[in-house]
Amino acid sequence: MSLDRGRHYLAIPGPSVMPDAVLQAMHRPAPNIYAGELIDMTHSLLPDLCRVARTEGQVAIYIGNGHAAWEAALANVVAPGDRVLVPATGRFGIGWGEMAEGLGATVDLMDHGKRTPMDMEKIEEALRADTEHRIKAVLAVHVDTATSIRNDIAALRRAMDAAGHPALLMADCIASLACDPFEMDAWGADVMVAGCQKGLMVPPGLAFVFFNDRAARVRADMPRVSRYWDWTPRANPEIYYQHFCGTAPTHHLYGLRTALDMLLDEGIEAVWDRHALFARAIHAACETWAADGPMELNVADPAFRSNAVTALRLGEDRATRLRNWTETNAGVTLGIGLGMAEPGDPAWHGFFRLGHMGHLNAGMVLGMLGSIEAGLDALDIPRGRGALDAATRALAEG
Ligand SMILES: *Cc1c(COP(=O)(O)O)cnc(C)c1O
């Protein structure tokens, strides 16, 4: 019997669960884009976005997804022929490097594989070896959504400083912003990219590039920057339309205003703590399942696990069968494995991910875990016992 009535729960790592208040804020007639409320509201978004990113720097907003944020950031500081270092810890790191290559950059890919965080010593060594300082930027994914590895961006900054290297530190926080703690200024990121559809709880459509004065100076020395991607007028427009280089994403801005109000009312540290607690409960459940049977957490060391997404290995075709089961029988959609095996490879069906970003409560997290457990049993996939106990204990301990 299928038990999938009620509200469907999309538990994938983006787009995330959106608050009804965000959707309701977007449900309105088109506003005037030349005068009035929309203009003031847009101005209010920029300082609040910077509060979430923990920066005194600036932010440019683009109509686009995460890939647009990648390209926008690169277009402002990386010219054809420039060199970038990409210490990848999963598909997303590799993807950002590919975007740089597409813009004519020379990419030094330092591939850490699928299960290990960035090796800061190796990065420091590579930067020291670049005695002519040809590397212009280090492209670092904070949480790689494919592997769910969380990298230590503050440690990366220390490694860059130890090497005495002037490259920009560019961080991808598309998955992590407003889920995992991130301190742009305190950790020394010069550029940070994010999207609205993950921790920020807005439907896909807005991309953000945050940048500090150092990055602005690099931008100023660029031979040219495409008008559309140039962050300068977007962050400091003389006329309103320059914020978006054209028509504003009107309804998304209303959604974003509401989402930021919710996040800042809760308090960004409280938002981080909530996601950390959910992650502890989810990881406790997964470790218990993994104690017996084929399940395995992709990231062995809890210190490098994200609070936003958890990548799991189930082997054979079990992950696809489990995802199908929870979707059709429980109304819970789990994330596919991404970048762990090629789509044509049968091994692809052995990986899946849990998204736990955005507008979540304990009932949803426990419901997701309970649905997975029911699916494992229905499919006769062996598992350790007591996962839900472990999760509820983690939540009760707070
Ligand atoms: C989701 C994501 C992206 C890509 O975002 P799209 O909106 O799919 O283009 C890039 N980097 C990370 C870390 C992500 O989580």
Coordinates of C-alpha atoms and ligand atoms in Angstrom, one line a residue:
M1 CA 0.0 0.0 0.0
S2 CA 1.4 3.4 -0.9
L3 CA 1.5 5.9 1.9
D4 CA 2.5 9.0 -0.1
R5 CA -0.5 11.3 0.4
G6 CA 0.1 14.5 2.3
R7 CA 2.8 17.0 1.5
H8 CA 5.6 15.6 -0.5
Y9 CA 9.1 16.1 1.1
L10 CA 11.9 16.8 -1.3
A11 CA 15.0 15.7 0.8
I12 CA 17.6 16.4 -1.9
P13 CA 20.5 18.8 -1.6
G14 CA 18.8 21.6 -3.4
P15 CA 16.4 23.0 -4.2
S16 CA 15.6 22.8 -0.5
V17 CA 12.4 22.9 1.4
M18 CA 10.9 26.4 1.2
P19 CA 8.8 28.1 3.9
D20 CA 5.2 28.7 2.9
A21 CA 5.8 32.3 4.0
V22 CA 8.4 32.7 1.2
L23 CA 6.0 31.2 -1.4
Q24 CA 3.2 33.5 -0.2
A25 CA 5.4 36.5 -0.4
M26 CA 6.0 35.7 -4.0
H27 CA 2.3 35.3 -4.8
R28 CA 1.4 38.8 -5.8
P29 CA 0.8 41.0 -8.8
A30 CA 3.8 42.4 -10.6
P31 CA 5.3 45.4 -8.8
N32 CA 6.4 48.6 -10.5
I33 CA 10.1 48.2 -11.3
Y34 CA 10.8 51.9 -11.7
A35 CA 9.7 53.4 -8.4
G36 CA 8.3 52.6 -5.0
E37 CA 8.5 49.6 -2.7
L38 CA 10.5 47.3 -4.8
I39 CA 13.4 49.7 -5.0
D40 CA 13.6 50.2 -1.2
M41 CA 13.2 46.5 -0.6
T42 CA 16.0 45.6 -2.9
H43 CA 18.4 48.1 -1.1
S44 CA 17.5 46.3 2.2
L45 CA 18.6 42.9 0.8
L46 CA 22.2 43.7 0.3
P47 CA 23.3 44.4 3.9
D48 CA 21.2 41.5 5.1
L49 CA 22.9 39.1 2.6
C50 CA 26.2 40.4 3.9
R51 CA 25.1 39.7 7.4
V52 CA 24.4 36.1 6.5
A53 CA 27.8 35.8 4.8
R54 CA 29.5 37.5 7.7
T55 CA 31.2 40.1 5.6
E56 CA 31.7 43.9 5.5
G57 CA 32.3 43.5 1.8
Q58 CA 29.9 43.9 -1.0
V59 CA 27.5 41.6 -2.9
A60 CA 26.2 41.5 -6.4
I61 CA 23.0 39.6 -7.3
Y62 CA 22.4 37.9 -10.6
I63 CA 19.4 36.2 -12.1
G64 CA 20.9 32.7 -12.3
N65 CA 21.7 29.4 -10.6
G66 CA 24.9 28.2 -8.9
H67 CA 26.7 27.8 -12.2
A68 CA 25.9 31.5 -13.0
A69 CA 27.5 32.4 -9.6
W70 CA 30.6 30.4 -10.6
E71 CA 30.9 32.2 -13.9
A72 CA 30.1 35.6 -12.5
A73 CA 32.8 35.4 -9.9
L74 CA 35.4 34.2 -12.3
A75 CA 34.5 36.7 -15.0
N76 CA 35.4 39.6 -12.6
V77 CA 38.9 38.4 -11.6
V78 CA 40.1 35.8 -14.0
A79 CA 41.1 36.8 -17.5
P80 CA 41.9 34.3 -20.4
G81 CA 45.4 32.9 -19.8
D82 CA 45.3 33.4 -16.0
R83 CA 46.1 30.4 -13.9
V84 CA 43.8 29.1 -11.1
L85 CA 44.4 26.3 -8.5
V86 CA 41.4 24.0 -7.9
P87 CA 41.8 21.7 -4.9
A88 CA 38.7 19.6 -5.7
T89 CA 37.0 17.3 -3.2
G90 CA 34.2 16.2 -5.4
R91 CA 32.2 16.9 -8.6
F92 CA 31.4 20.5 -7.7
G93 CA 35.1 21.5 -7.3
I94 CA 35.9 19.9 -10.6
G95 CA 32.8 21.7 -12.1
W96 CA 34.0 25.2 -11.0
G97 CA 37.4 24.4 -12.5
E98 CA 35.7 23.5 -15.8
M99 CA 33.9 26.8 -15.8
A100 CA 37.2 28.6 -15.3
E101 CA 38.6 26.6 -18.3
G102 CA 35.7 27.6 -20.4
L103 CA 36.6 31.2 -19.7
G104 CA 40.1 30.6 -21.0
A105 CA 41.9 30.1 -17.6
T106 CA 44.7 27.5 -17.1
V107 CA 43.5 25.2 -14.4
D108 CA 45.8 23.4 -12.0
L109 CA 43.5 20.6 -10.8
M110 CA 44.5 19.1 -7.5
D111 CA 42.0 16.2 -7.3
H112 CA 41.6 14.9 -3.7
G113 CA 39.2 12.2 -4.8
K114 CA 35.8 11.5 -3.4
R115 CA 36.4 10.9 0.3
T116 CA 39.1 13.1 1.6
P117 CA 39.1 16.8 2.5
M118 CA 41.6 19.3 1.1
D119 CA 45.2 18.6 2.0
M120 CA 46.4 22.0 3.2
E121 CA 50.1 21.0 3.2
K122 CA 49.9 20.0 -0.4
I123 CA 48.2 23.3 -1.3
E124 CA 50.8 25.3 0.6
E125 CA 53.5 23.4 -1.3
A126 CA 51.9 24.1 -4.7
L127 CA 51.6 27.7 -3.9
R128 CA 55.2 27.9 -2.7
A129 CA 56.3 26.3 -5.9
D130 CA 54.6 29.1 -7.8
T131 CA 57.4 31.5 -7.2
E132 CA 56.3 33.8 -10.0
H133 CA 52.8 34.1 -8.4
R134 CA 51.1 33.1 -11.6
I135 CA 48.2 31.5 -9.8
K136 CA 45.6 34.2 -9.5
A137 CA 43.0 32.5 -7.5
V138 CA 42.3 29.3 -5.5
L139 CA 38.8 28.0 -6.1
A140 CA 37.7 26.2 -3.0
V141 CA 34.3 24.5 -2.5
H142 CA 33.3 24.8 1.2
V143 CA 30.9 21.9 1.2
D144 CA 31.1 19.7 -1.9
T145 CA 27.5 18.6 -2.4
A146 CA 28.5 15.5 -4.3
T147 CA 30.7 14.0 -1.7
S148 CA 29.3 16.0 1.3
I149 CA 32.9 16.8 2.4
R150 CA 33.2 20.1 4.3
N151 CA 36.5 21.8 3.9
D152 CA 38.2 24.1 6.4
I153 CA 38.3 27.4 4.6
A154 CA 40.1 29.2 7.5
A155 CA 42.8 26.6 7.4
L156 CA 43.1 27.1 3.6
R157 CA 43.6 30.9 4.3
R158 CA 46.4 30.0 6.8
A159 CA 48.0 27.7 4.2
M160 CA 47.9 30.5 1.6
D161 CA 49.4 33.0 4.0
A162 CA 52.0 30.6 5.2
A163 CA 53.1 30.3 1.5
G164 CA 53.1 34.0 1.2
H165 CA 51.0 33.7 -1.9
P166 CA 48.8 36.7 -3.1
A167 CA 46.2 34.6 -4.9
L168 CA 42.5 35.3 -4.2
L169 CA 40.7 32.8 -2.0
M170 CA 37.4 32.2 -3.7
A171 CA 34.9 30.0 -1.8
D172 CA 31.8 28.2 -3.1
C173 CA 29.2 28.3 -0.3
I174 CA 26.3 27.4 -2.6
A175 CA 25.5 24.3 -0.5
S176 CA 26.7 25.5 2.9
L177 CA 25.5 29.1 3.3
A178 CA 23.0 29.3 6.2
C179 CA 23.5 25.6 7.0
D180 CA 27.2 25.2 7.9
P181 CA 29.0 28.0 9.8
F182 CA 30.8 30.3 7.4
E183 CA 32.7 33.5 8.3
M184 CA 33.8 35.2 5.1
D185 CA 35.8 38.0 6.7
A186 CA 37.1 36.2 9.7
W187 CA 38.2 33.2 7.6
G188 CA 39.8 35.4 5.0
A189 CA 37.8 34.5 1.9
D190 CA 38.1 37.3 -0.8
V191 CA 35.2 36.1 -2.9
M192 CA 32.3 33.9 -2.0
V193 CA 29.5 32.5 -4.3
A194 CA 26.1 31.4 -3.2
G195 CA 22.7 30.6 -4.7
C196 CA 19.2 31.2 -3.3
Q197 CA 17.8 27.7 -3.6
K198 CA 19.6 25.9 -0.8
G199 CA 20.1 27.3 2.7
L200 CA 18.4 30.5 1.7
M201 CA 15.1 28.7 1.0
V202 CA 14.0 30.5 -2.1
P203 CA 13.1 28.8 -5.5
P204 CA 16.1 28.5 -7.8
G205 CA 16.8 31.8 -9.7
L206 CA 19.2 34.1 -7.8
A207 CA 23.0 33.9 -7.7
F208 CA 25.1 35.9 -5.3
V209 CA 28.8 36.9 -5.5
F210 CA 30.3 38.5 -2.4
F211 CA 33.6 40.2 -2.7
N212 CA 36.0 42.2 -0.5
D213 CA 38.2 45.2 -1.3
R214 CA 41.2 43.0 -2.4
A215 CA 39.0 41.3 -4.9
A216 CA 37.6 44.6 -6.1
R217 CA 41.2 45.8 -6.7
V218 CA 41.9 42.7 -8.8
R219 CA 38.6 43.4 -10.7
A220 CA 39.8 47.0 -11.4
D221 CA 43.0 45.7 -12.9
M222 CA 41.2 43.3 -15.3
P223 CA 41.7 44.1 -19.0
R224 CA 38.0 43.9 -19.5
V225 CA 34.9 42.3 -17.8
S226 CA 31.7 41.5 -19.7
R227 CA 29.0 44.1 -19.0
Y228 CA 26.6 41.5 -17.9
W229 CA 28.8 39.8 -15.3
D230 CA 30.6 42.9 -14.0
W231 CA 29.9 43.0 -10.3
T232 CA 30.8 46.7 -9.9
P233 CA 27.5 48.4 -11.1
R234 CA 25.4 45.6 -9.6
A235 CA 26.8 46.2 -6.1
N236 CA 26.9 50.0 -6.5
P237 CA 24.3 51.0 -9.1
E238 CA 23.7 54.6 -10.2
I239 CA 20.3 53.6 -11.6
Y240 CA 18.2 50.8 -10.2
Y241 CA 18.2 48.6 -13.3
Q242 CA 22.0 48.2 -13.0
H243 CA 21.4 46.0 -9.9
F244 CA 20.4 43.3 -12.3
C245 CA 21.7 44.6 -15.6
G246 CA 18.1 44.7 -16.8
T247 CA 14.7 43.7 -15.4
A248 CA 14.8 42.8 -11.7
P249 CA 13.8 39.3 -10.6
T250 CA 10.8 40.9 -8.9
H251 CA 9.1 37.9 -7.2
H252 CA 12.3 36.2 -6.2
L253 CA 13.3 39.4 -4.4
Y254 CA 10.1 39.3 -2.3
G255 CA 10.7 35.7 -1.5
L256 CA 14.3 36.4 -0.6
R257 CA 13.2 39.3 1.7
T258 CA 11.0 37.0 3.6
A259 CA 13.6 34.2 3.8
L260 CA 16.2 36.7 5.1
D261 CA 13.8 38.0 7.7
M262 CA 13.2 34.5 8.9
L263 CA 16.9 33.6 9.0
L264 CA 17.9 36.8 10.8
D265 CA 14.9 36.6 13.2
E266 CA 16.0 33.1 14.2
G267 CA 19.6 34.3 14.3
I268 CA 22.3 33.0 11.9
E269 CA 24.1 31.2 14.8
A270 CA 20.8 29.5 15.8
V271 CA 20.2 28.5 12.2
W272 CA 23.7 26.9 12.1
D273 CA 23.0 25.2 15.4
R274 CA 19.7 23.8 14.2
H275 CA 21.4 22.3 11.1
A276 CA 24.2 21.0 13.2
L277 CA 21.8 19.2 15.5
F278 CA 19.8 17.7 12.6
A279 CA 23.1 16.6 11.1
R280 CA 24.2 14.9 14.3
A281 CA 20.9 13.0 14.4
I282 CA 21.1 12.0 10.8
H283 CA 24.7 10.9 11.1
A284 CA 23.9 9.0 14.3
A285 CA 21.2 7.1 12.4
C286 CA 23.4 6.5 9.4
E287 CA 26.3 5.2 11.5
T288 CA 23.9 2.8 13.2
W289 CA 22.6 1.5 9.9
A290 CA 26.2 1.2 8.7
A291 CA 27.2 -0.9 11.8
D292 CA 25.8 -4.0 10.0
G293 CA 25.1 -4.4 6.3
P294 CA 26.2 -2.5 3.2
M295 CA 25.5 1.1 4.1
E296 CA 28.5 3.4 4.5
L297 CA 28.8 7.2 5.2
N298 CA 31.0 8.6 2.4
V299 CA 32.9 10.8 4.8
A300 CA 34.4 8.8 7.6
D301 CA 35.7 11.6 9.9
P302 CA 32.7 13.6 11.5
A303 CA 34.9 16.7 11.5
F304 CA 34.7 16.9 7.7
R305 CA 30.9 16.1 7.4
S306 CA 28.5 18.8 6.3
N307 CA 25.5 20.0 8.2
A308 CA 23.7 20.5 4.8
V309 CA 24.1 17.2 2.9
T310 CA 25.1 13.6 3.6
A311 CA 26.4 11.3 0.9
L312 CA 25.9 7.6 1.4
R313 CA 27.0 4.4 -0.2
L314 CA 24.7 1.4 -0.4
G315 CA 26.3 -0.7 -3.1
E316 CA 24.9 -2.6 -6.1
D317 CA 21.5 -1.1 -7.2
R318 CA 20.3 -0.6 -3.6
A319 CA 20.3 3.1 -3.5
T320 CA 18.2 3.5 -6.6
R321 CA 15.7 0.9 -5.2
L322 CA 15.6 2.7 -1.9
R323 CA 15.1 6.1 -3.5
N324 CA 12.2 4.7 -5.6
W325 CA 10.7 3.0 -2.6
T326 CA 10.7 6.1 -0.3
E327 CA 9.4 8.3 -3.2
T328 CA 6.5 6.1 -4.2
N329 CA 5.6 4.7 -0.8
A330 CA 6.4 7.4 1.7
G331 CA 6.3 10.7 -0.2
V332 CA 10.0 11.4 0.5
T333 CA 12.4 12.0 -2.4
L334 CA 16.0 11.3 -1.6
G335 CA 19.0 12.7 -3.6
I336 CA 20.8 10.8 -6.3
G337 CA 24.4 10.0 -6.0
L338 CA 26.3 12.7 -8.0
G339 CA 29.8 12.4 -9.4
M340 CA 30.4 9.1 -7.5
A341 CA 30.1 7.0 -10.6
E342 CA 29.3 7.8 -14.3
P343 CA 25.5 7.7 -15.1
G344 CA 25.9 4.7 -17.4
D345 CA 27.9 2.7 -14.9
P346 CA 25.8 0.2 -12.9
A347 CA 27.7 1.4 -9.8
W348 CA 25.8 4.7 -10.1
H349 CA 22.8 3.0 -8.5
G350 CA 24.7 2.3 -5.3
F351 CA 25.0 6.0 -4.2
F352 CA 22.5 8.4 -2.7
R353 CA 22.4 11.6 -0.7
L354 CA 20.3 13.2 2.0
G355 CA 19.6 16.9 1.7
H356 CA 19.1 18.6 5.1
M357 CA 19.3 22.2 4.1
G358 CA 16.7 24.9 4.5
H359 CA 13.3 25.0 6.3
L360 CA 13.5 21.9 8.4
N361 CA 12.1 20.7 11.7
A362 CA 12.7 17.6 13.8
G363 CA 9.5 16.0 12.6
M364 CA 10.6 16.2 9.0
V365 CA 14.1 14.8 9.8
L366 CA 12.7 11.9 11.9
G367 CA 10.1 11.3 9.2
M368 CA 12.8 11.1 6.5
L369 CA 14.9 8.7 8.7
G370 CA 11.9 6.6 9.5
S371 CA 11.0 6.4 5.8
I372 CA 14.5 5.2 4.9
E373 CA 14.4 2.6 7.6
A374 CA 11.0 1.3 6.4
G375 CA 12.4 1.2 2.9
L376 CA 15.5 -0.7 3.9
D377 CA 13.3 -3.3 5.6
A378 CA 10.8 -3.5 2.8
L379 CA 13.7 -4.1 0.3
D380 CA 15.4 -6.6 2.7
I381 CA 18.6 -4.5 2.8
P382 CA 20.5 -5.5 5.9
R383 CA 21.1 -2.8 8.4
G384 CA 22.2 -2.2 11.9
R385 CA 19.4 -1.9 14.5
G386 CA 18.5 1.2 16.6
A387 CA 19.1 4.0 14.1
L388 CA 15.9 5.9 15.1
D389 CA 16.8 5.5 18.7
A390 CA 20.2 7.0 18.0
A391 CA 18.7 9.9 16.1
T392 CA 16.1 10.7 18.7
R393 CA 18.7 10.5 21.4
A394 CA 20.9 13.0 19.5
L395 CA 17.9 15.3 19.2
A396 CA 16.9 14.9 22.9
E397 CA 20.5 15.7 24.0
G398 CA 20.4 18.9 21.9
Ligands
LIG1 C1 24.2 23.3 -6.1 C2 25.6 23.6 -6.1 C3 26.2 24.2 -7.2 C4 25.5 24.4 -8.5 O1 24.3 25.1 -8.4 P1 23.2 25.1 -9.6 O2 22.2 25.9 -9.1 O3 22.8 23.6 -9.8 O4 23.9 25.6 -10.8 C5 27.5 24.5 -7.2 N1 28.3 24.3 -6.1 C6 27.7 23.7 -5.0 C7 28.6 23.5 -3.8 C8 26.4 23.3 -5.0 O5 25.9 22.8 -3.9

